[in-house]
Amino acid sequence: MAEINYLKQEEPNVVDNGAAAAARTKRLLLIINCLILAVGNCGGPMIMRLYFLHGGKRVWLSSCLETAGWPIMLIPLAAAYLRRRRRSPTTKLFLIQPRLFLAAALIGVLTGFDDYLYAYGVARLPVSTSALVIATQLAFTAGFAFLLVKQRFTAYSINAVVLLTVGAGVLAMNTDGDRPKEESRREYALGFVMTLAAALLYGFILPLVELAYKKGGQEINYTVVLEFQMVMSLFATVVCTVGMLANRDFQAIPREARGSSLGETQYYVVLVFSAIIWQAFFLGAIGVIFVGSSLLSGILIAVLLPVTEVLAVIFYSESFHAEKGVSLGLSLWGFVSYFYGEHRENKKKKLKPRLLLDSAPRTEMSQTTNQTCV
């Protein structure tokens, strides 16, 4: 009887160890995806603007490059398949099922149009201005997350959304002096509207991805996330490729490369790195949704706005006025607020199972004592 009771008391420790290992793995995945998202979110607009600043004019080409790097996903997917094959020779080449595949294809089509809206805005606006307009997608993400996936808000997450949105609003107070001299007021205004439309559409796409994960009818692991990203990017690229064909971009690329102030070779290098960096953005965004939520992904995108602002000041000599400094402070405050709230929530979740496990041995011990007395 003592041996049986000893085994029962050891069982909670095994559960605790398993839960702790799972939590560590989840935390590591979150950190990795946050870093990937940071590279894509800050580097993507910078390299896209570099293309336009040195004579690039093809908006459909730029939008296509945002997702054209999807074949990169084949490398980790091939490694994952070989690993599965060692354990089970009959494993499938791809794990994604038809229902989730269709969802990824639909979201990919929407992403293709969103890419065009965003690329049009970057072609007309300075990086600092387009970045601040894109930051408004956080408010759209929060609204659509509430409607589509019933996102639960805490006081800390609401505080973060408000601070980051106000930060973007503060930046908007001084955009009049940011209009490039070669841009007309009409082109500048149209670029502003198109970028705002891109923010709205992407604010809808992020919760839609989370909804697809929940309603996909299959277990979601990181391999499935990679396959989802590949399918999504493939269909977005198809949409943009059709736009390139209609706009005769393929015929214009060699001519544009020869006339670029970057030089022909560096022109093609910019295109290749643009595809790679933008793929990092999309992979990081859906990876954060998988580990966290669409709201967290939106918050990270918004909080990286000031970093993009600073990079634009350093590399493109854009102005850094007082409003941008205030925005930086508000964004960092919102970032800390959100993660402090998440830390408190996680501590509460950990305390509940521990209380239940602590009470179980006492119950068993009292039952054993009663039986001994009888």
mmCIF file of C-alpha atoms in Angstrom:
data_model
loop_
_atom_site.group_PDB
_atom_site.id
_atom_site.type_symbol
_atom_site.label_atom_id
_atom_site.label_comp_id
_atom_site.label_asym_id
_atom_site.label_seq_id
_atom_site.Cartn_x
_atom_site.Cartn_y
_atom_site.Cartn_z
ATOM 1 C CA MET A 1 0.000 0.000 0.000
ATOM 2 C CA ALA A 2 2.867 2.368 0.853
ATOM 3 C CA GLU A 3 4.459 1.635 -2.546
ATOM 4 C CA ILE A 4 1.205 2.384 -4.379
ATOM 5 C CA ASN A 5 0.813 5.666 -2.485
ATOM 6 C CA TYR A 6 4.432 6.576 -3.304
ATOM 7 C CA LEU A 7 3.802 6.054 -7.029
ATOM 8 C CA LYS A 8 0.657 8.140 -6.895
ATOM 9 C CA GLN A 9 2.521 10.980 -5.229
ATOM 10 C CA GLU A 10 5.292 10.855 -7.865
ATOM 11 C CA GLU A 11 2.772 11.124 -10.724
ATOM 12 C CA PRO A 12 2.167 14.895 -10.323
ATOM 13 C CA ASN A 13 5.933 15.500 -10.599
ATOM 14 C CA VAL A 14 5.964 13.768 -13.990
ATOM 15 C CA VAL A 15 3.042 15.943 -15.130
ATOM 16 C CA ASP A 16 4.830 19.060 -13.855
ATOM 17 C CA ASN A 17 8.024 18.157 -15.734
ATOM 18 C CA GLY A 18 6.109 17.533 -18.970
ATOM 19 C CA ALA A 19 4.217 20.808 -18.670
ATOM 20 C CA ALA A 20 7.430 22.704 -17.900
ATOM 21 C CA ALA A 21 9.179 21.202 -20.943
ATOM 22 C CA ALA A 22 6.208 22.104 -23.172
ATOM 23 C CA ALA A 23 6.218 25.646 -21.783
ATOM 24 C CA ARG A 24 9.948 26.005 -22.478
ATOM 25 C CA THR A 25 9.513 24.748 -26.049
ATOM 26 C CA LYS A 26 6.618 27.153 -26.607
ATOM 27 C CA ARG A 27 8.647 30.051 -25.208
ATOM 28 C CA LEU A 28 11.605 29.184 -27.451
ATOM 29 C CA LEU A 29 9.354 28.986 -30.530
ATOM 30 C CA LEU A 30 7.823 32.347 -29.627
ATOM 31 C CA ILE A 31 11.249 33.996 -29.294
ATOM 32 C CA ILE A 32 12.436 32.528 -32.624
ATOM 33 C CA ASN A 33 9.298 33.669 -34.455
ATOM 34 C CA CYS A 34 9.483 37.126 -32.859
ATOM 35 C CA LEU A 35 13.051 37.502 -34.131
ATOM 36 C CA ILE A 36 12.076 36.308 -37.628
ATOM 37 C CA LEU A 37 9.140 38.728 -37.630
ATOM 38 C CA ALA A 38 11.397 41.578 -36.488
ATOM 39 C CA VAL A 39 13.816 40.992 -39.377
ATOM 40 C CA GLY A 40 10.995 40.894 -41.933
ATOM 41 C CA ASN A 41 8.948 43.725 -40.450
ATOM 42 C CA CYS A 42 11.881 46.157 -40.278
ATOM 43 C CA GLY A 43 13.869 44.984 -43.291
ATOM 44 C CA GLY A 44 10.965 44.513 -45.726
ATOM 45 C CA PRO A 45 9.856 48.174 -45.994
ATOM 46 C CA MET A 46 13.478 49.343 -46.058
ATOM 47 C CA ILE A 47 14.555 47.187 -48.990
ATOM 48 C CA MET A 48 11.303 47.826 -50.862
ATOM 49 C CA ARG A 49 11.796 51.588 -50.518
ATOM 50 C CA LEU A 50 15.407 51.157 -51.693
ATOM 51 C CA TYR A 51 14.065 49.713 -54.953
ATOM 52 C CA PHE A 52 11.779 52.712 -55.545
ATOM 53 C CA LEU A 53 14.370 55.299 -54.516
ATOM 54 C CA HIS A 54 16.809 54.069 -57.190
ATOM 55 C CA GLY A 55 14.526 54.206 -60.191
ATOM 56 C CA GLY A 56 12.172 51.249 -59.606
ATOM 57 C CA LYS A 57 8.630 51.846 -60.850
ATOM 58 C CA ARG A 58 6.966 48.397 -60.993
ATOM 59 C CA VAL A 59 4.412 48.129 -58.185
ATOM 60 C CA TRP A 60 3.196 44.656 -59.180
ATOM 61 C CA LEU A 61 6.792 43.404 -59.192
ATOM 62 C CA SER A 62 7.350 44.752 -55.684
ATOM 63 C CA SER A 63 4.118 43.208 -54.439
ATOM 64 C CA CYS A 64 5.061 39.851 -55.991
ATOM 65 C CA LEU A 65 8.420 39.884 -54.202
ATOM 66 C CA GLU A 66 6.629 40.034 -50.846
ATOM 67 C CA THR A 67 5.612 36.371 -51.203
ATOM 68 C CA ALA A 68 7.766 35.065 -54.076
ATOM 69 C CA GLY A 69 10.243 33.598 -51.579
ATOM 70 C CA TRP A 70 7.843 30.754 -50.725
ATOM 71 C CA PRO A 71 10.176 28.016 -52.136
ATOM 72 C CA ILE A 72 12.445 28.716 -49.123
ATOM 73 C CA MET A 73 9.835 26.866 -47.050
ATOM 74 C CA LEU A 74 10.706 23.657 -48.902
ATOM 75 C CA ILE A 75 14.054 23.433 -47.053
ATOM 76 C CA PRO A 76 12.682 23.076 -43.477
ATOM 77 C CA LEU A 77 9.720 21.058 -44.792
ATOM 78 C CA ALA A 78 12.080 18.574 -46.493
ATOM 79 C CA ALA A 79 14.070 18.230 -43.251
ATOM 80 C CA ALA A 80 10.848 17.652 -41.271
ATOM 81 C CA TYR A 81 9.681 15.037 -43.787
ATOM 82 C CA LEU A 82 12.973 13.095 -43.635
ATOM 83 C CA ARG A 83 12.793 13.121 -39.844
ATOM 84 C CA ARG A 84 9.220 11.779 -39.907
ATOM 85 C CA ARG A 85 10.193 9.171 -42.497
ATOM 86 C CA ARG A 86 12.866 7.721 -40.190
ATOM 87 C CA ARG A 87 10.193 7.115 -37.558
ATOM 88 C CA SER A 88 7.465 6.024 -39.985
ATOM 89 C CA PRO A 89 8.294 5.028 -43.611
ATOM 90 C CA THR A 90 4.612 5.437 -44.628
ATOM 91 C CA THR A 91 4.360 9.076 -43.529
ATOM 92 C CA LYS A 92 2.753 11.574 -45.913
ATOM 93 C CA LEU A 93 4.852 14.071 -47.839
ATOM 94 C CA PHE A 94 2.588 16.929 -46.679
ATOM 95 C CA LEU A 95 0.489 16.995 -43.509
ATOM 96 C CA ILE A 96 -1.907 19.797 -44.449
ATOM 97 C CA GLN A 97 -5.416 18.508 -45.162
ATOM 98 C CA PRO A 98 -7.804 19.740 -47.908
ATOM 99 C CA ARG A 99 -9.919 21.929 -45.614
ATOM 100 C CA LEU A 100 -6.921 23.810 -44.250
ATOM 101 C CA PHE A 101 -5.348 23.920 -47.724
ATOM 102 C CA LEU A 102 -8.424 25.720 -49.104
ATOM 103 C CA ALA A 103 -8.346 28.187 -46.199
ATOM 104 C CA ALA A 104 -4.667 28.912 -46.892
ATOM 105 C CA ALA A 105 -5.403 29.382 -50.602
ATOM 106 C CA LEU A 106 -8.222 31.859 -49.869
ATOM 107 C CA ILE A 107 -6.098 33.820 -47.407
ATOM 108 C CA GLY A 108 -3.283 33.753 -49.977
ATOM 109 C CA VAL A 109 -5.485 35.421 -52.594
ATOM 110 C CA LEU A 110 -6.402 38.159 -50.088
ATOM 111 C CA THR A 111 -2.714 38.537 -49.204
ATOM 112 C CA GLY A 112 -1.862 39.026 -52.881
ATOM 113 C CA PHE A 113 -4.188 42.033 -53.118
ATOM 114 C CA ASP A 114 -2.933 43.323 -49.757
ATOM 115 C CA ASP A 115 0.641 43.117 -51.098
ATOM 116 C CA TYR A 116 -0.312 45.348 -54.024
ATOM 117 C CA LEU A 117 -1.996 47.940 -51.789
ATOM 118 C CA TYR A 118 1.036 48.055 -49.510
ATOM 119 C CA ALA A 119 3.600 48.206 -52.337
ATOM 120 C CA TYR A 120 1.673 51.081 -53.948
ATOM 121 C CA GLY A 121 1.811 53.002 -50.660
ATOM 122 C CA VAL A 122 5.556 52.416 -50.176
ATOM 123 C CA ALA A 123 6.157 53.615 -53.754
ATOM 124 C CA ARG A 124 4.499 56.953 -52.945
ATOM 125 C CA LEU A 125 5.275 57.555 -49.242
ATOM 126 C CA PRO A 126 8.483 57.786 -47.166
ATOM 127 C CA VAL A 127 9.160 54.690 -45.039
ATOM 128 C CA SER A 128 8.399 56.598 -41.834
ATOM 129 C CA THR A 129 4.993 57.722 -43.122
ATOM 130 C CA SER A 130 3.942 54.369 -44.591
ATOM 131 C CA ALA A 131 5.063 52.627 -41.380
ATOM 132 C CA LEU A 132 2.922 54.865 -39.184
ATOM 133 C CA VAL A 133 -0.133 54.312 -41.402
ATOM 134 C CA ILE A 134 0.420 50.543 -41.308
ATOM 135 C CA ALA A 135 0.536 50.727 -37.497
ATOM 136 C CA THR A 136 -3.208 51.414 -37.553
ATOM 137 C CA GLN A 137 -3.675 47.748 -38.523
ATOM 138 C CA LEU A 138 -3.377 46.946 -34.799
ATOM 139 C CA ALA A 139 -6.781 48.534 -34.163
ATOM 140 C CA PHE A 140 -8.247 46.577 -37.108
ATOM 141 C CA THR A 141 -6.601 43.360 -35.872
ATOM 142 C CA ALA A 142 -8.032 43.848 -32.374
ATOM 143 C CA GLY A 143 -11.541 44.446 -33.761
ATOM 144 C CA PHE A 144 -11.510 41.501 -36.167
ATOM 145 C CA ALA A 145 -9.898 39.229 -33.526
ATOM 146 C CA PHE A 146 -12.798 40.015 -31.204
ATOM 147 C CA LEU A 147 -15.362 39.262 -33.947
ATOM 148 C CA LEU A 148 -13.747 36.201 -35.559
ATOM 149 C CA VAL A 149 -11.922 34.323 -32.786
ATOM 150 C CA LYS A 150 -13.535 35.854 -29.674
ATOM 151 C CA GLN A 151 -10.211 37.230 -28.492
ATOM 152 C CA ARG A 152 -10.302 37.774 -24.733
ATOM 153 C CA PHE A 153 -9.006 41.185 -23.737
ATOM 154 C CA THR A 154 -7.365 42.016 -20.424
ATOM 155 C CA ALA A 155 -6.749 45.471 -19.009
ATOM 156 C CA TYR A 156 -3.099 45.119 -20.071
ATOM 157 C CA SER A 157 -3.834 44.139 -23.683
ATOM 158 C CA ILE A 158 -6.397 46.959 -24.024
ATOM 159 C CA ASN A 159 -3.814 49.362 -22.601
ATOM 160 C CA ALA A 160 -1.258 48.113 -25.149
ATOM 161 C CA VAL A 161 -3.663 48.558 -28.084
ATOM 162 C CA VAL A 162 -4.564 52.084 -26.958
ATOM 163 C CA LEU A 163 -0.924 53.129 -26.411
ATOM 164 C CA LEU A 164 0.268 51.750 -29.752
ATOM 165 C CA THR A 165 -2.653 53.299 -31.625
ATOM 166 C CA VAL A 166 -2.069 56.677 -29.939
ATOM 167 C CA GLY A 167 1.617 56.341 -30.844
ATOM 168 C CA ALA A 168 0.688 56.001 -34.504
ATOM 169 C CA GLY A 169 -1.665 58.979 -34.136
ATOM 170 C CA VAL A 170 1.119 61.109 -32.674
ATOM 171 C CA LEU A 171 3.276 60.346 -35.705
ATOM 172 C CA ALA A 172 0.423 61.338 -38.000
ATOM 173 C CA MET A 173 0.524 64.862 -36.524
ATOM 174 C CA ASN A 174 3.618 65.758 -38.550
ATOM 175 C CA THR A 175 3.324 64.091 -41.945
ATOM 176 C CA ASP A 176 2.919 67.237 -44.042
ATOM 177 C CA GLY A 177 6.663 67.813 -44.247
ATOM 178 C CA ASP A 178 7.335 64.194 -45.246
ATOM 179 C CA ARG A 179 5.912 64.418 -48.770
ATOM 180 C CA PRO A 180 8.685 63.777 -51.315
ATOM 181 C CA LYS A 181 9.306 66.743 -53.621
ATOM 182 C CA GLU A 182 8.747 64.672 -56.764
ATOM 183 C CA GLU A 183 5.333 63.460 -55.550
ATOM 184 C CA SER A 184 2.182 65.447 -56.303
ATOM 185 C CA ARG A 185 -0.408 65.963 -53.566
ATOM 186 C CA ARG A 186 -2.770 63.633 -55.415
ATOM 187 C CA GLU A 187 -0.203 60.815 -55.616
ATOM 188 C CA TYR A 188 0.734 61.301 -51.978
ATOM 189 C CA ALA A 189 -2.917 61.197 -50.874
ATOM 190 C CA LEU A 190 -3.601 58.108 -52.993
ATOM 191 C CA GLY A 191 -0.548 56.393 -51.490
ATOM 192 C CA PHE A 192 -1.855 57.245 -48.006
ATOM 193 C CA VAL A 193 -5.306 55.785 -48.776
ATOM 194 C CA MET A 194 -3.873 52.616 -50.358
ATOM 195 C CA THR A 195 -1.597 52.046 -47.343
ATOM 196 C CA LEU A 196 -4.526 52.515 -44.978
ATOM 197 C CA ALA A 197 -6.534 49.986 -47.026
ATOM 198 C CA ALA A 198 -3.572 47.576 -46.774
ATOM 199 C CA ALA A 199 -3.588 48.020 -42.974
ATOM 200 C CA LEU A 200 -7.310 47.275 -42.817
ATOM 201 C CA LEU A 201 -7.046 44.184 -45.011
ATOM 202 C CA TYR A 202 -4.045 42.775 -43.128
ATOM 203 C CA GLY A 203 -5.831 43.489 -39.855
ATOM 204 C CA PHE A 204 -8.517 41.123 -41.176
ATOM 205 C CA ILE A 205 -6.031 38.511 -42.479
ATOM 206 C CA LEU A 206 -4.237 37.938 -39.139
ATOM 207 C CA PRO A 207 -7.364 36.823 -37.183
ATOM 208 C CA LEU A 208 -8.486 34.892 -40.280
ATOM 209 C CA VAL A 209 -5.307 32.803 -40.046
ATOM 210 C CA GLU A 210 -6.008 32.128 -36.358
ATOM 211 C CA LEU A 211 -9.585 31.145 -37.234
ATOM 212 C CA ALA A 212 -8.281 28.763 -39.912
ATOM 213 C CA TYR A 213 -6.034 27.088 -37.325
ATOM 214 C CA LYS A 214 -9.004 26.610 -34.978
ATOM 215 C CA LYS A 215 -11.523 25.448 -37.610
ATOM 216 C CA GLY A 216 -9.128 23.550 -39.881
ATOM 217 C CA GLY A 217 -10.238 20.152 -38.592
ATOM 218 C CA GLN A 218 -6.727 18.873 -37.876
ATOM 219 C CA GLU A 219 -3.999 19.087 -35.271
ATOM 220 C CA ILE A 220 -1.779 22.107 -35.855
ATOM 221 C CA ASN A 221 1.944 21.672 -35.331
ATOM 222 C CA TYR A 222 4.831 23.778 -36.609
ATOM 223 C CA THR A 223 5.219 21.669 -39.766
ATOM 224 C CA VAL A 224 1.582 22.381 -40.662
ATOM 225 C CA VAL A 225 2.233 26.087 -39.982
ATOM 226 C CA LEU A 226 5.117 26.031 -42.492
ATOM 227 C CA GLU A 227 2.945 24.254 -45.076
ATOM 228 C CA PHE A 228 0.138 26.765 -44.480
ATOM 229 C CA GLN A 229 2.575 29.634 -45.034
ATOM 230 C CA MET A 230 3.891 28.049 -48.241
ATOM 231 C CA VAL A 231 0.399 27.552 -49.702
ATOM 232 C CA MET A 232 -0.652 31.065 -48.681
ATOM 233 C CA SER A 233 2.444 32.629 -50.265
ATOM 234 C CA LEU A 234 2.080 30.515 -53.404
ATOM 235 C CA PHE A 235 -1.451 31.750 -54.099
ATOM 236 C CA ALA A 236 -0.526 35.354 -53.226
ATOM 237 C CA THR A 237 2.349 35.099 -55.716
ATOM 238 C CA VAL A 238 -0.017 33.765 -58.391
ATOM 239 C CA VAL A 239 -2.287 36.805 -57.916
ATOM 240 C CA CYS A 240 0.667 39.199 -58.201
ATOM 241 C CA THR A 241 2.130 37.320 -61.175
ATOM 242 C CA VAL A 242 -1.150 37.786 -63.061
ATOM 243 C CA GLY A 243 -0.879 41.512 -62.267
ATOM 244 C CA MET A 244 2.717 41.547 -63.549
ATOM 245 C CA LEU A 245 1.657 39.858 -66.801
ATOM 246 C CA ALA A 246 -1.164 42.348 -67.318
ATOM 247 C CA ASN A 247 1.202 45.264 -66.604
ATOM 248 C CA ARG A 248 4.012 43.802 -68.786
ATOM 249 C CA ASP A 249 6.442 43.889 -65.862
ATOM 250 C CA PHE A 250 8.467 40.889 -67.050
ATOM 251 C CA GLN A 251 9.465 42.707 -70.255
ATOM 252 C CA ALA A 252 10.324 45.861 -68.272
ATOM 253 C CA ILE A 253 12.605 44.207 -65.648
ATOM 254 C CA PRO A 254 15.791 43.930 -67.839
ATOM 255 C CA ARG A 255 15.345 47.512 -69.077
ATOM 256 C CA GLU A 256 14.782 48.800 -65.541
ATOM 257 C CA ALA A 257 17.851 46.886 -64.268
ATOM 258 C CA ARG A 258 20.089 48.545 -66.861
ATOM 259 C CA GLY A 259 18.783 52.001 -65.968
ATOM 260 C CA SER A 260 18.876 51.575 -62.165
ATOM 261 C CA SER A 261 21.225 53.866 -60.246
ATOM 262 C CA LEU A 262 22.148 50.857 -58.127
ATOM 263 C CA GLY A 263 23.754 49.095 -61.076
ATOM 264 C CA GLU A 264 22.397 46.046 -62.908
ATOM 265 C CA THR A 265 23.892 43.416 -60.594
ATOM 266 C CA GLN A 266 22.880 45.167 -57.379
ATOM 267 C CA TYR A 267 19.402 45.712 -58.803
ATOM 268 C CA TYR A 268 18.881 41.940 -59.013
ATOM 269 C CA VAL A 269 20.486 41.460 -55.580
ATOM 270 C CA VAL A 270 17.898 43.858 -54.112
ATOM 271 C CA LEU A 271 15.071 41.872 -55.732
ATOM 272 C CA VAL A 272 16.369 38.549 -54.366
ATOM 273 C CA PHE A 273 16.915 39.844 -50.825
ATOM 274 C CA SER A 274 13.519 41.540 -50.906
ATOM 275 C CA ALA A 275 11.859 38.158 -51.529
ATOM 276 C CA ILE A 276 13.853 36.503 -48.723
ATOM 277 C CA ILE A 277 13.258 39.240 -46.120
ATOM 278 C CA TRP A 278 9.529 39.501 -46.841
ATOM 279 C CA GLN A 279 9.188 35.734 -46.473
ATOM 280 C CA ALA A 280 10.665 36.140 -42.985
ATOM 281 C CA PHE A 281 7.917 38.664 -42.188
ATOM 282 C CA PHE A 282 5.049 36.365 -43.190
ATOM 283 C CA LEU A 283 6.596 33.284 -41.572
ATOM 284 C CA GLY A 284 7.202 35.180 -38.340
ATOM 285 C CA ALA A 285 3.677 36.632 -38.325
ATOM 286 C CA ILE A 286 1.865 33.295 -38.707
ATOM 287 C CA GLY A 287 4.371 31.616 -36.371
ATOM 288 C CA VAL A 288 3.515 34.104 -33.618
ATOM 289 C CA ILE A 289 -0.188 33.449 -34.260
ATOM 290 C CA PHE A 290 0.465 29.691 -33.854
ATOM 291 C CA VAL A 291 2.366 30.091 -30.567
ATOM 292 C CA GLY A 292 0.451 33.116 -29.261
ATOM 293 C CA SER A 293 -2.460 34.862 -30.978
ATOM 294 C CA SER A 294 -3.301 37.162 -33.882
ATOM 295 C CA LEU A 295 -3.487 40.066 -31.416
ATOM 296 C CA LEU A 296 0.072 39.382 -30.212
ATOM 297 C CA SER A 297 1.249 39.257 -33.833
ATOM 298 C CA GLY A 298 -0.426 42.606 -34.510
ATOM 299 C CA ILE A 299 1.094 44.139 -31.378
ATOM 300 C CA LEU A 300 4.607 43.003 -32.360
ATOM 301 C CA ILE A 301 4.185 44.461 -35.847
ATOM 302 C CA ALA A 302 3.052 47.760 -34.331
ATOM 303 C CA VAL A 303 5.755 47.894 -31.662
ATOM 304 C CA LEU A 304 8.466 47.450 -34.309
ATOM 305 C CA LEU A 305 7.259 50.627 -36.046
ATOM 306 C CA PRO A 306 9.683 52.936 -34.201
ATOM 307 C CA VAL A 307 12.578 50.617 -35.090
ATOM 308 C CA THR A 308 11.682 51.008 -38.768
ATOM 309 C CA GLU A 309 11.460 54.758 -38.193
ATOM 310 C CA VAL A 310 14.982 54.870 -36.744
ATOM 311 C CA LEU A 311 16.371 52.739 -39.588
ATOM 312 C CA ALA A 312 14.755 55.088 -42.131
ATOM 313 C CA VAL A 313 16.408 58.060 -40.408
ATOM 314 C CA ILE A 314 19.829 56.365 -40.396
ATOM 315 C CA PHE A 315 19.861 54.934 -43.924
ATOM 316 C CA TYR A 316 17.570 57.289 -45.877
ATOM 317 C CA SER A 317 18.163 60.519 -43.915
ATOM 318 C CA GLU A 318 14.481 60.948 -43.129
ATOM 319 C CA SER A 319 13.611 63.480 -40.437
ATOM 320 C CA PHE A 320 13.267 62.364 -36.802
ATOM 321 C CA HIS A 321 11.119 64.960 -35.106
ATOM 322 C CA ALA A 322 9.815 65.094 -31.526
ATOM 323 C CA GLU A 323 6.588 63.269 -32.431
ATOM 324 C CA LYS A 324 8.590 60.212 -33.475
ATOM 325 C CA GLY A 325 10.371 60.203 -30.112
ATOM 326 C CA VAL A 326 7.038 60.335 -28.267
ATOM 327 C CA SER A 327 5.727 57.522 -30.474
ATOM 328 C CA LEU A 328 8.771 55.412 -29.636
ATOM 329 C CA GLY A 329 8.123 55.850 -25.910
ATOM 330 C CA LEU A 330 4.420 55.006 -26.225
ATOM 331 C CA SER A 331 5.172 51.925 -28.342
ATOM 332 C CA LEU A 332 7.688 50.569 -25.837
ATOM 333 C CA TRP A 333 5.232 51.252 -23.004
ATOM 334 C CA GLY A 334 2.515 49.337 -24.857
ATOM 335 C CA PHE A 335 4.894 46.455 -25.548
ATOM 336 C CA VAL A 336 5.881 46.157 -21.871
ATOM 337 C CA SER A 337 2.235 46.448 -20.793
ATOM 338 C CA TYR A 338 1.133 43.563 -23.000
ATOM 339 C CA PHE A 339 3.896 41.179 -21.951
ATOM 340 C CA TYR A 340 3.539 42.045 -18.262
ATOM 341 C CA GLY A 341 -0.154 41.157 -18.553
ATOM 342 C CA GLU A 342 0.724 37.873 -20.285
ATOM 343 C CA HIS A 343 3.239 37.095 -17.527
ATOM 344 C CA ARG A 344 0.558 37.610 -14.851
ATOM 345 C CA GLU A 345 -1.948 35.448 -16.739
ATOM 346 C CA ASN A 346 0.593 32.634 -17.140
ATOM 347 C CA LYS A 347 1.396 32.723 -13.419
ATOM 348 C CA LYS A 348 -2.320 32.349 -12.637
ATOM 349 C CA LYS A 349 -2.617 29.379 -15.012
ATOM 350 C CA LYS A 350 0.374 27.671 -13.394
ATOM 351 C CA LEU A 351 -1.004 28.155 -9.866
ATOM 352 C CA LYS A 352 -4.339 26.448 -10.600
ATOM 353 C CA PRO A 353 -3.019 22.986 -11.590
ATOM 354 C CA ARG A 354 -0.506 23.090 -8.729
ATOM 355 C CA LEU A 355 -3.261 23.714 -6.211
ATOM 356 C CA LEU A 356 -5.228 20.779 -7.641
ATOM 357 C CA LEU A 357 -2.181 18.488 -7.591
ATOM 358 C CA ASP A 358 -1.253 19.521 -4.046
ATOM 359 C CA SER A 359 -4.738 18.665 -2.820
ATOM 360 C CA ALA A 360 -4.773 15.223 -4.475
ATOM 361 C CA PRO A 361 -2.112 13.500 -2.282
ATOM 362 C CA ARG A 362 -3.737 14.839 0.904
ATOM 363 C CA THR A 363 -7.059 13.320 -0.147
ATOM 364 C CA GLU A 364 -5.443 9.986 -0.931
ATOM 365 C CA MET A 365 -3.519 10.030 2.386
ATOM 366 C CA SER A 366 -6.670 10.709 4.390
ATOM 367 C CA GLN A 367 -8.459 7.867 2.602
ATOM 368 C CA THR A 368 -5.544 5.502 3.372
ATOM 369 C CA THR A 369 -5.556 6.558 7.040
ATOM 370 C CA ASN A 370 -9.298 5.927 7.323
ATOM 371 C CA GLN A 371 -8.945 2.492 5.770
ATOM 372 C CA THR A 372 -6.100 1.631 8.205
ATOM 373 C CA CYS A 373 -8.205 2.708 11.182
ATOM 374 C CA VAL A 374 -11.094 0.538 10.043
#
